[in-house]
Amino acid sequence: MNYMQLREFDTTNGPGVRVSLFVSGCTLHCKGCFNEDSWDFKAGHPMTEEVEARIVELVNRPYISGLSVLGGDPFEKENIEPVMRLLQRVKAACPGKTVWVWTGRKYEHFEDHPVMQYIDTLVDGPYIEKLKVKEQGQYFGSTNQRVITIHPVK
């Protein structure tokens, strides 16, 4: 798996201050997508053991609320297993931190997938340009998308 960007201090993709990982690869190609550069699976940088270790280190900082994984699409068949391994590692090493994941797919297609045990909040659904959200402060780009609590924060 490749990734396009790793933001060490992000306040726009989930609550609090977060580490955000933008994975490469998406076959949905939503019209008006804000991140078309990430559609190519070969774009960006390879996800290595060192990058994963760096993500865990960053998420463990005391002022970080958790990890956000966006794309591209983390639920592409090429991405979902490497994303799951990363989330498993983060959850094991970073107790109390939340994991948010964005996908253009519907929750119902993945609700029984093992990846769900590592996700606290899922933002699902394809971006639909004509349903674009106009107000700021939302965690989704179009009104058809849902913010679904998978595991309530304790």
Short mmCIF file of C-alpha atoms in Angstrom, two decimals:
data_model
loop_
_atom_site.label_atom_id
_atom_site.label_comp_id
_atom_site.label_asym_id
_atom_site.label_seq_id
_atom_site.Cartn_x
_atom_site.Cartn_y
_atom_site.Cartn_z
CA MET A 1 0.00 0.00 0.00
CA ASN A 2 1.09 3.54 -0.67
CA TYR A 3 0.07 6.74 1.04
CA MET A 4 -0.15 10.29 -0.27
CA GLN A 5 0.29 12.27 2.91
CA LEU A 6 0.82 11.97 6.64
CA ARG A 7 -0.36 14.97 8.65
CA GLU A 8 1.15 15.06 12.12
CA PHE A 9 -1.16 17.79 13.46
CA ASP A 10 -4.63 17.87 11.90
CA THR A 11 -7.72 19.57 13.31
CA THR A 12 -10.07 19.12 10.34
CA ASN A 13 -10.50 15.34 10.01
CA GLY A 14 -12.19 14.26 13.22
CA PRO A 15 -12.47 15.66 16.73
CA GLY A 16 -9.50 17.12 18.56
CA VAL A 17 -5.94 17.18 17.26
CA ARG A 18 -5.29 14.10 15.15
CA VAL A 19 -2.73 12.34 13.01
CA SER A 20 -4.18 11.87 9.52
CA LEU A 21 -3.05 9.33 6.96
CA PHE A 22 -4.20 9.70 3.35
CA VAL A 23 -3.85 6.35 1.57
CA SER A 24 -3.35 6.01 -2.19
CA GLY A 25 -5.80 4.30 -4.48
CA CYS A 26 -9.47 4.72 -5.25
CA THR A 27 -11.55 3.22 -8.04
CA LEU A 28 -14.73 5.19 -7.27
CA HIS A 29 -13.55 8.41 -8.97
CA CYS A 30 -16.32 10.56 -7.50
CA LYS A 31 -17.02 13.67 -9.58
CA GLY A 32 -15.66 16.71 -7.72
CA CYS A 33 -13.41 14.67 -5.40
CA PHE A 34 -11.14 16.94 -3.36
CA ASN A 35 -8.25 14.48 -3.61
CA GLU A 36 -8.07 13.19 -7.21
CA ASP A 37 -4.28 12.84 -6.95
CA SER A 38 -4.85 9.96 -4.54
CA TRP A 39 -6.78 7.79 -7.02
CA ASP A 40 -3.57 6.20 -8.33
CA PHE A 41 -2.52 3.22 -6.19
CA LYS A 42 1.14 3.86 -7.05
CA ALA A 43 1.06 7.55 -6.09
CA GLY A 44 2.85 8.81 -3.02
CA HIS A 45 5.13 6.83 -0.75
CA PRO A 46 5.29 3.17 0.25
CA MET A 47 3.85 2.27 3.64
CA THR A 48 6.80 0.72 5.44
CA GLU A 49 7.43 -0.66 8.90
CA GLU A 50 9.24 2.59 9.70
CA VAL A 51 6.26 4.71 8.61
CA GLU A 52 3.91 2.58 10.71
CA ALA A 53 6.20 2.97 13.72
CA ARG A 54 6.27 6.73 13.16
CA ILE A 55 2.45 6.83 13.05
CA VAL A 56 2.23 4.95 16.35
CA GLU A 57 4.79 7.34 17.87
CA LEU A 58 2.84 10.38 16.66
CA VAL A 59 -0.55 9.08 17.82
CA ASN A 60 0.90 8.35 21.27
CA ARG A 61 1.69 12.02 21.87
CA PRO A 62 -0.39 13.26 24.82
CA TYR A 63 -2.15 16.05 22.90
CA ILE A 64 -3.24 13.77 20.03
CA SER A 65 -6.84 12.51 20.15
CA GLY A 66 -6.34 9.73 17.62
CA LEU A 67 -5.74 8.60 14.06
CA SER A 68 -7.81 9.48 10.99
CA VAL A 69 -7.44 7.39 7.82
CA LEU A 70 -8.71 8.86 4.56
CA GLY A 71 -7.87 8.49 0.92
CA GLY A 72 -7.99 7.53 -1.77
CA ASP A 73 -10.07 4.87 -0.10
CA PRO A 74 -8.86 2.77 2.83
CA PHE A 75 -11.48 0.13 1.97
CA GLU A 76 -10.21 -0.60 -1.55
CA LYS A 77 -9.41 -4.32 -1.77
CA GLU A 78 -5.69 -3.49 -2.12
CA ASN A 79 -5.76 -1.27 0.98
CA ILE A 80 -8.10 -2.82 3.53
CA GLU A 81 -5.76 -5.49 4.89
CA PRO A 82 -2.72 -3.17 5.28
CA VAL A 83 -5.02 -0.54 6.84
CA MET A 84 -6.38 -3.16 9.25
CA ARG A 85 -2.85 -4.16 10.32
CA LEU A 86 -1.98 -0.50 10.95
CA LEU A 87 -5.17 0.10 12.96
CA GLN A 88 -4.57 -3.05 14.99
CA ARG A 89 -1.10 -1.82 15.81
CA VAL A 90 -2.30 1.67 16.74
CA LYS A 91 -5.10 0.33 18.95
CA ALA A 92 -2.68 -2.00 20.77
CA ALA A 93 0.00 0.64 21.31
CA CYS A 94 -2.15 3.73 21.87
CA PRO A 95 -4.84 3.03 24.47
CA GLY A 96 -7.53 5.66 24.72
CA LYS A 97 -6.93 7.06 21.24
CA THR A 98 -9.75 7.00 18.69
CA VAL A 99 -9.64 5.80 15.10
CA TRP A 100 -11.77 7.47 12.41
CA VAL A 101 -11.90 6.07 8.86
CA TRP A 102 -13.46 7.56 5.70
CA THR A 103 -14.61 5.38 2.81
CA GLY A 104 -16.68 5.93 -0.29
CA ARG A 105 -18.28 2.55 0.29
CA LYS A 106 -21.29 1.82 2.49
CA TYR A 107 -20.86 0.49 6.03
CA GLU A 108 -23.26 -2.36 5.28
CA HIS A 109 -20.77 -3.91 2.82
CA PHE A 110 -18.09 -4.10 5.52
CA GLU A 111 -19.97 -4.35 8.83
CA ASP A 112 -18.79 -7.96 9.34
CA HIS A 113 -15.20 -7.33 8.22
CA PRO A 114 -12.60 -7.73 10.99
CA VAL A 115 -11.34 -4.16 10.34
CA MET A 116 -14.43 -2.82 12.12
CA GLN A 117 -13.14 -3.95 15.51
CA TYR A 118 -10.39 -1.31 15.24
CA ILE A 119 -12.59 1.61 14.09
CA ASP A 120 -14.37 3.92 16.50
CA THR A 121 -16.08 6.09 13.88
CA LEU A 122 -16.68 5.43 10.20
CA VAL A 123 -17.64 8.11 7.68
CA ASP A 124 -19.18 6.26 4.75
CA GLY A 125 -20.67 6.83 1.32
CA PRO A 126 -19.45 8.24 -1.97
CA TYR A 127 -18.97 11.96 -2.42
CA ILE A 128 -21.85 13.35 -4.50
CA GLU A 129 -21.02 16.80 -5.86
CA LYS A 130 -24.63 18.01 -6.09
CA LEU A 131 -25.07 17.20 -2.38
CA LYS A 132 -21.94 19.10 -1.33
CA VAL A 133 -21.98 20.38 2.25
CA LYS A 134 -21.70 24.15 2.27
CA GLU A 135 -21.17 24.82 5.97
CA GLN A 136 -17.77 24.23 7.51
CA GLY A 137 -17.10 22.02 10.49
CA GLN A 138 -18.69 18.85 9.09
CA TYR A 139 -16.71 15.63 8.88
CA PHE A 140 -18.18 14.72 5.49
CA GLY A 141 -18.26 16.34 2.07
CA SER A 142 -21.80 15.60 0.90
CA THR A 143 -25.07 15.17 2.76
CA ASN A 144 -25.52 11.51 1.73
CA GLN A 145 -22.46 10.52 3.76
CA ARG A 146 -22.91 9.24 7.30
CA VAL A 147 -20.85 9.53 10.48
CA ILE A 148 -21.35 6.15 12.15
CA THR A 149 -20.20 5.35 15.67
CA ILE A 150 -18.88 1.79 15.61
CA HIS A 151 -17.39 1.69 19.11
CA PRO A 152 -18.56 4.39 21.52
CA VAL A 153 -15.66 6.17 23.21
CA LYS A 154 -15.45 5.21 26.87
#
